[in-house]
Amino acid sequence: MTTPRRVFIKTYGCQMNVYDSERMMDVLRPAGFAPADAPESADLIILNTCHIREKAAEKVYSELGRLRMLKDEREKSGRKTAIAVAGCVAQAEGEAIIARAPVVDFVFGPQSAAELPGLVARLDAGERGMVATDFPADDKFDALGEKSAPAPQVPVTAFLAVQEGCDKFCSFCVVPYTRGAEYSRPAERILREARLLAEKGAREITLLGQNVNAWHGEGTDGRTWTLARLLEALAEIDGLARLRFTTSHPNDMEDDLIAAFGRNDKLMPYLHLPVQSGSDAILKAMNRKHTAADYLRLVEKIRKAREDIALSGDFIVGFPGESEEDFAATMRLVEEADYAQAYSFKYSPRPGTPAAEHADQVAEEVKTARLARLQALLSRQQEDFNARFSGKVMDILLEKPGRYPGQLVGRSPWLQAVHVDAQGRRIGGIVTVRVEKTGKNSLSAHIMDKEAAQG
Ligand code: SF4
């Protein structure tokens, strides 16, 4: 038996990248690779990059500088190391990466993960500097094949990509350029992968997509299904107790999906629904195609379907042209929408996006001050949201070990982390707890005697 070569995949950014990294591992296993614990012991290092944060490309280049030293070190002891750059920076920068960082052996974009074994074979044959960033005619999920590799451990909470790409073209975002046009996977393949995940121990599945609620595809009955219909079919899978989906665009929040929050018992009451700004002028400049009032009406409708929904959002402060009045409108929207949790960032220009060309960029110190005010408000809302659960009884899914012996961390239906003393309980179990303490980032609870019926 030949010793497997080792691969280390460093993943940056969103859950879609985490999912893509897992799929890279899936296609590399049959090609004779096993995962490495650290870059130092890897024959192949892949940086699966993200383009969403400021200076993303620069950060990749500095990481490549560190890897060059590691590669030199390993070479001194006769061990070869191949280095590849994948993900959205790879897609955006392409050949420029090879030109600027000759340590890189090959580059491939998010749509080209299926080509990985071929790229490795070409490398083994002595070729270097390959760039695979075309958008293939076939969809990447098909090209990656079934998730049938020898059972790697599946976490109790698993991710499943159902949709990729985006046609919305928000003026600040690179996704339509790096991930391509909106594409939905057929229901049958999703259901097959979900069954496989459930068989391997997943109790909760989060459906992933850059615009997940735009998902629509051929159903197993030959009709076109919506995401709500897909969630219904997923709810029937044995062993699966919980379903979630992320990330949604307000304009694709159809009535049947809203109703699913009240109807589908397995769909958890948590919704990540980015709005980005509360100012109509800024929303227009962002090309969001909805107003602040549209968003608030939508939130009201969702709360009618599921009163206790935990609302999450994304905010960009200091978008080009944002005035003090525009920012005040964002603060008003946040007050009104009342978030359980949210992500907020200072605007930073992404090369190639329309907003990057705007002349009226907001001064850095203004952005910093506004972000601090927004985050203070969001933080208070998060703390208040959690405080409402004090003394409440809820079911939690035990997800991972806690910091102390005997402690486990579970997830509430509202996605809060819940610490429990769980002697004798197993990860993957769903237990009923009473909340004892609440904080901004987590809850502590004790397990009640009764085992939860859920799932
Ligand atoms: S909807 Fe989301 S992924 Fe699509 S362009 Fe806008 S921010 Fe980017």
XYZ file of C-alpha atoms and ligand atoms in Angstrom:
463
model
C 0.000 0.000 0.000
C 1.376 3.412 -0.908
C 1.517 6.073 1.787
C -1.026 8.770 1.037
C 0.248 12.218 0.210
C -0.896 14.857 2.632
C -2.938 17.944 1.792
C -3.579 20.952 4.004
C -6.447 23.215 2.980
C -6.598 26.595 4.690
C -10.077 28.028 4.335
C -10.940 31.703 4.535
C -14.322 33.414 4.532
C -17.809 32.099 4.173
C -19.469 28.740 4.744
C -19.574 28.200 0.996
C -15.785 28.122 1.072
C -15.854 25.648 3.972
C -18.144 23.475 1.878
C -15.907 23.834 -1.194
C -12.864 22.820 0.867
C -14.652 19.660 1.990
C -15.471 18.868 -1.621
C -11.821 19.430 -2.612
C -10.888 16.840 -0.005
C -13.519 14.508 -1.480
C -11.980 14.681 -4.963
C -8.427 14.417 -3.666
C -8.975 11.277 -1.575
C -9.408 8.960 -4.568
C -6.270 10.584 -6.042
C -4.286 9.274 -3.060
C -4.384 12.236 -0.660
C -5.183 12.302 3.051
C -5.647 15.414 5.200
C -2.586 16.904 6.940
C -2.860 18.357 10.437
C -0.625 21.316 9.659
C 1.003 22.961 6.625
C 4.416 21.751 7.867
C 3.455 18.146 7.156
C 1.673 18.767 3.849
C 2.814 17.785 0.359
C 0.118 20.027 -1.093
C -1.115 23.259 0.510
C -4.257 24.897 -0.830
C -5.306 28.393 0.232
C -9.060 28.559 -0.338
C -9.386 32.324 -0.346
C -12.124 34.887 0.199
C -12.433 38.230 -1.551
C -14.963 39.816 0.747
C -12.720 41.505 3.303
C -10.537 44.509 2.791
C -7.152 43.890 1.192
C -8.019 40.213 0.718
C -5.496 39.753 -2.091
C -2.732 41.426 -0.054
C -3.364 39.047 2.825
C -3.081 36.091 0.472
C 0.259 37.379 -0.829
C 1.655 37.740 2.676
C 0.508 34.226 3.532
C 2.242 33.022 0.356
C 5.433 34.728 1.569
C 5.285 32.632 4.758
C 4.588 29.490 2.747
C 7.603 30.145 0.534
C 9.825 29.923 3.615
C 8.082 26.732 4.684
C 8.522 25.253 1.220
C 12.255 26.107 1.313
C 12.607 24.517 4.752
C 10.922 21.311 3.634
C 12.994 21.199 0.466
C 16.195 21.274 2.551
C 15.125 17.942 3.997
C 14.224 16.573 0.567
C 10.455 16.985 0.858
C 8.571 18.683 -1.944
C 5.629 20.995 -1.314
C 3.123 22.095 -3.929
C 1.165 25.284 -3.301
C -2.185 26.177 -4.864
C -4.488 29.167 -4.512
C -8.227 28.556 -4.813
C -11.443 30.454 -4.102
C -12.588 33.970 -4.932
C -9.162 35.691 -4.880
C -7.949 33.014 -7.304
C -10.912 33.727 -9.553
C -10.434 37.507 -9.406
C -6.636 37.593 -9.712
C -5.982 34.541 -11.913
C -2.608 34.629 -13.638
C -1.538 37.700 -11.674
C -1.021 35.371 -8.692
C 1.489 33.207 -10.541
C 3.258 36.315 -11.859
C 3.539 37.933 -8.442
C 4.083 34.811 -6.338
C 6.079 32.265 -8.355
C 5.967 29.954 -5.335
C 2.406 29.110 -6.415
C 2.200 25.988 -8.559
C -1.371 26.403 -9.734
C -4.490 28.511 -9.305
C -8.122 27.439 -9.603
C -11.427 29.240 -9.114
C -14.498 28.173 -7.118
C -16.088 26.586 -10.196
C -13.040 24.468 -11.006
C -12.582 22.299 -7.893
C -13.443 19.197 -9.942
C -10.308 19.834 -12.012
C -8.110 19.466 -8.938
C -7.001 15.835 -9.524
C -6.162 16.756 -13.138
C -4.161 19.776 -12.020
C -2.237 17.623 -9.535
C -1.546 15.066 -12.285
C -0.194 17.819 -14.551
C 1.978 19.048 -11.703
C 3.302 15.520 -11.154
C 4.158 15.444 -14.857
C 6.343 18.513 -14.370
C 3.990 21.303 -15.455
C 3.664 24.438 -13.306
C 1.780 27.727 -13.364
C -1.599 26.315 -14.435
C -4.624 28.604 -14.071
C -8.147 27.162 -14.073
C -10.618 29.996 -13.703
C -13.094 29.440 -16.527
C -16.745 29.039 -15.684
C -17.361 25.500 -16.965
C -20.435 24.766 -19.082
C -21.453 21.955 -16.693
C -22.271 22.914 -13.170
C -19.552 22.303 -10.656
C -21.669 20.147 -8.359
C -22.246 17.681 -11.189
C -18.591 17.716 -12.076
C -17.648 17.039 -8.456
C -19.783 13.921 -8.523
C -21.595 12.298 -5.644
C -20.375 12.769 -2.122
C -19.342 9.139 -1.945
C -15.800 9.233 -0.620
C -15.003 6.912 2.328
C -16.936 8.270 5.246
C -15.119 11.207 6.703
C -16.563 12.243 10.049
C -19.643 14.339 9.439
C -20.344 16.924 12.111
C -23.799 16.863 13.703
C -24.421 20.222 12.089
C -23.553 19.970 8.399
C -23.640 22.346 5.461
C -25.073 21.496 2.075
C -24.685 23.803 -0.927
C -27.916 24.052 -2.892
C -27.329 27.199 -4.873
C -24.351 29.164 -6.013
C -23.686 32.469 -7.717
C -25.748 35.600 -7.890
C -27.462 37.764 -10.516
C -28.209 40.672 -8.214
C -25.061 42.710 -8.851
C -25.073 44.778 -5.672
C -22.623 47.518 -6.547
C -20.171 46.671 -3.726
C -19.993 42.907 -4.203
C -17.663 40.629 -6.143
C -19.760 37.475 -5.903
C -21.446 37.767 -9.325
C -17.953 38.046 -10.829
C -16.187 35.359 -8.792
C -19.004 32.821 -8.392
C -20.867 33.483 -11.639
C -24.586 33.489 -12.421
C -27.218 32.100 -10.086
C -27.451 28.345 -10.298
C -29.722 25.953 -8.375
C -28.878 22.286 -7.920
C -31.668 19.840 -8.750
C -33.720 18.695 -5.768
C -32.957 15.021 -6.255
C -29.210 15.517 -5.839
C -29.707 17.695 -2.787
C -31.971 15.115 -1.182
C -29.469 12.352 -1.925
C -26.636 14.296 -0.335
C -28.832 15.193 2.655
C -29.719 11.512 3.192
C -26.047 10.616 3.074
C -25.207 13.319 5.616
C -28.008 12.095 7.898
C -26.757 8.496 7.600
C -23.292 9.680 8.626
C -24.645 11.386 11.718
C -25.750 14.904 10.765
C -28.784 16.003 12.781
C -28.951 19.516 11.438
C -28.383 20.723 7.883
C -27.872 24.313 6.819
C -28.596 24.838 3.139
C -26.055 27.174 1.616
C -26.211 29.589 -1.255
C -25.069 33.118 -1.962
C -28.720 33.776 -2.701
C -30.189 30.662 -1.184
C -33.819 31.730 -1.202
C -33.651 32.231 -4.973
C -33.272 28.447 -5.171
C -35.747 26.800 -7.500
C -35.255 23.532 -9.227
C -36.776 20.468 -10.717
C -38.482 18.509 -7.978
C -38.702 14.744 -7.699
C -42.282 14.994 -9.013
C -41.112 16.725 -12.203
C -42.502 20.097 -11.091
C -40.508 23.199 -10.305
C -39.955 23.388 -6.572
C -39.305 26.433 -4.439
C -37.006 26.444 -1.435
C -40.038 25.980 0.837
C -40.992 22.799 -1.041
C -37.416 21.543 -0.872
C -37.394 22.138 2.888
C -40.587 20.094 3.182
C -38.944 17.165 1.392
C -35.797 17.480 3.530
C -37.932 17.481 6.691
C -39.009 13.920 5.848
C -35.487 12.504 6.030
C -35.036 10.160 8.990
C -32.562 11.344 11.568
C -32.578 14.967 10.445
C -34.004 17.062 13.233
C -33.230 20.590 12.177
C -33.014 22.644 8.991
C -31.679 26.130 8.319
C -30.721 28.111 5.231
C -28.426 31.033 4.515
C -27.981 33.673 2.976
C -31.241 35.199 1.789
C -32.027 38.287 -0.268
C -35.123 40.255 0.813
C -36.491 40.333 -2.748
C -36.554 36.533 -2.955
C -38.412 36.022 0.318
C -41.551 34.506 -1.207
C -44.763 33.957 0.760
C -44.484 30.151 0.829
C -40.999 30.413 2.338
C -42.247 32.844 4.984
C -45.143 30.493 5.729
C -42.680 27.587 6.066
C -41.392 29.168 9.287
C -44.810 28.616 10.803
C -45.510 25.280 9.137
C -42.325 23.246 8.895
C -41.474 22.008 12.411
C -37.910 21.222 11.473
C -37.177 24.669 10.040
C -35.510 26.554 12.878
C -36.665 30.073 13.799
C -33.562 31.903 12.613
C -33.236 33.983 9.470
C -30.189 35.786 8.131
C -31.678 38.548 5.997
C -29.109 41.204 5.056
C -30.317 44.750 4.408
C -26.921 46.563 4.338
C -28.327 50.068 4.935
C -31.455 51.815 6.197
C -31.181 54.711 3.746
C -33.144 54.484 0.507
C -30.598 56.649 -1.312
C -27.772 54.318 -0.267
C -29.822 51.188 -1.005
C -30.378 52.582 -4.505
C -26.669 53.313 -4.924
C -25.978 49.774 -3.725
C -28.375 48.463 -6.396
C -30.300 46.545 -3.757
C -33.657 47.049 -5.529
C -35.655 47.375 -2.308
C -36.307 50.206 0.125
C -35.946 50.296 3.904
C -39.746 50.268 4.206
C -39.963 47.154 1.961
C -37.521 45.407 4.260
C -39.355 46.386 7.446
C -42.690 45.278 5.972
C -41.091 41.954 5.114
C -39.750 41.535 8.647
C -43.235 42.216 10.006
C -44.704 39.577 7.709
C -42.080 37.037 8.776
C -42.791 37.750 12.443
C -46.490 37.171 11.796
C -45.606 33.702 10.481
C -43.105 32.998 13.285
C -43.332 35.457 16.138
C -40.143 34.358 17.888
C -37.879 34.389 14.809
C -34.283 35.402 15.501
C -33.449 37.968 12.852
C -29.880 38.375 11.690
C -28.477 40.910 9.239
C -25.476 42.388 7.441
C -24.572 46.073 7.411
C -22.084 48.129 5.482
C -21.308 51.536 6.965
C -19.594 54.344 5.098
C -20.730 53.292 1.627
C -19.642 56.008 -0.865
C -21.854 59.068 -0.455
C -23.297 57.984 2.929
C -24.249 61.163 4.819
C -24.895 61.507 8.540
C -28.616 61.464 7.679
C -28.226 58.211 5.708
C -26.425 56.645 8.630
C -29.131 57.837 11.046
C -31.660 56.025 8.812
C -29.655 52.806 9.275
C -29.731 53.257 13.052
C -33.528 53.793 12.892
C -33.985 50.652 10.807
C -31.933 48.619 13.283
C -34.035 49.966 16.188
C -37.176 48.954 14.390
C -36.105 45.575 12.993
C -34.581 44.459 16.335
C -31.816 41.981 15.549
C -30.836 38.873 17.474
C -27.436 38.994 15.834
C -25.753 40.847 12.960
C -22.537 41.332 11.012
C -21.366 44.867 10.314
C -18.378 46.183 8.413
C -16.862 49.368 7.150
C -17.219 49.744 3.412
C -14.025 48.937 1.562
C -13.736 49.109 -2.205
C -13.413 45.795 -4.073
C -11.536 46.177 -7.325
C -13.795 45.605 -10.311
C -17.044 46.564 -8.545
C -18.967 49.731 -9.555
C -18.930 51.198 -6.021
C -15.129 51.136 -5.975
C -15.162 53.794 -8.721
C -17.282 56.307 -6.736
C -15.560 59.627 -6.132
C -17.333 60.375 -2.833
C -15.642 57.788 -0.603
C -16.303 58.366 3.112
C -13.328 59.266 5.311
C -11.879 56.368 7.295
C -12.356 58.029 10.706
C -16.023 58.740 9.907
C -16.528 55.080 8.960
C -14.819 53.953 12.165
C -16.985 56.194 14.352
C -20.212 55.131 12.625
C -19.329 51.465 12.851
C -18.709 51.814 16.594
C -22.142 53.411 17.084
C -23.878 50.748 15.000
C -22.079 47.895 16.720
C -22.937 49.257 20.165
C -26.622 49.196 19.197
C -26.440 45.729 17.616
C -24.567 44.411 20.627
C -27.223 45.726 22.980
C -29.944 44.126 20.865
C -28.114 40.802 20.875
C -27.750 40.912 24.642
C -31.416 41.849 25.073
C -32.513 39.096 22.710
C -30.605 36.505 24.715
C -31.815 37.926 28.044
C -35.401 37.143 27.014
C -34.547 33.455 27.344
C -33.654 33.588 31.022
C -35.507 30.783 32.834
C -36.957 29.450 29.550
C -37.127 25.764 28.659
C -35.871 24.813 25.216
C -34.446 21.916 23.220
C -30.810 22.125 22.271
C -28.758 20.047 19.875
C -25.497 18.990 21.549
C -22.833 19.978 19.065
C -19.305 19.901 20.468
C -17.222 19.609 23.629
C -17.157 22.658 25.884
C -14.195 24.237 27.602
C -14.432 22.152 30.780
C -14.564 18.390 31.291
C -18.156 17.176 31.096
C -19.320 20.371 29.440
C -20.905 20.343 25.992
C -21.961 23.208 23.781
C -25.324 22.941 22.129
C -27.331 25.112 19.762
C -30.726 26.504 20.529
C -33.337 26.684 17.764
C -32.432 30.408 17.576
C -28.779 29.522 16.923
C -27.543 30.627 20.333
C -24.601 28.697 21.766
C -25.752 27.004 24.978
C -23.257 25.646 27.533
C -24.456 22.695 29.592
C -22.979 20.285 32.083
C -23.719 17.185 30.027
C -22.160 14.242 31.873
C -23.150 11.041 30.120
C -24.816 12.762 27.186
C -23.591 12.410 23.662
C -22.854 14.883 20.909
C -25.725 14.736 18.431
C -28.326 14.262 21.139
C -31.189 16.713 21.564
C -31.942 17.509 25.177
C -34.391 19.744 26.961
C -32.733 22.406 29.095
C -33.681 25.292 31.318
C -31.690 28.483 30.719
C -29.916 29.708 33.833
C -27.705 32.515 32.613
C -27.652 34.661 29.529
C -24.867 36.750 28.047
C -24.219 38.545 24.800
C -22.611 35.590 23.051
C -24.041 32.528 24.745
C -26.408 31.011 27.274
C -25.776 28.564 30.135
C -28.403 26.018 30.972
C -28.988 22.794 32.843
C -30.370 19.646 31.339
C -33.790 18.667 32.601
C -34.487 14.994 33.174
C -36.870 14.591 30.283
C -35.217 13.692 26.966
C -36.415 15.918 24.178
C -38.872 14.384 21.764
C -37.657 16.436 18.823
C -36.091 14.515 16.002
S -27.216 39.660 -3.326
Fe -25.476 39.160 -2.005
S -24.107 37.886 -3.258
Fe -25.537 38.898 -4.672
S -24.468 40.729 -5.343
Fe -25.737 41.322 -3.579
S -24.387 41.086 -1.783
Fe -23.420 39.997 -3.492
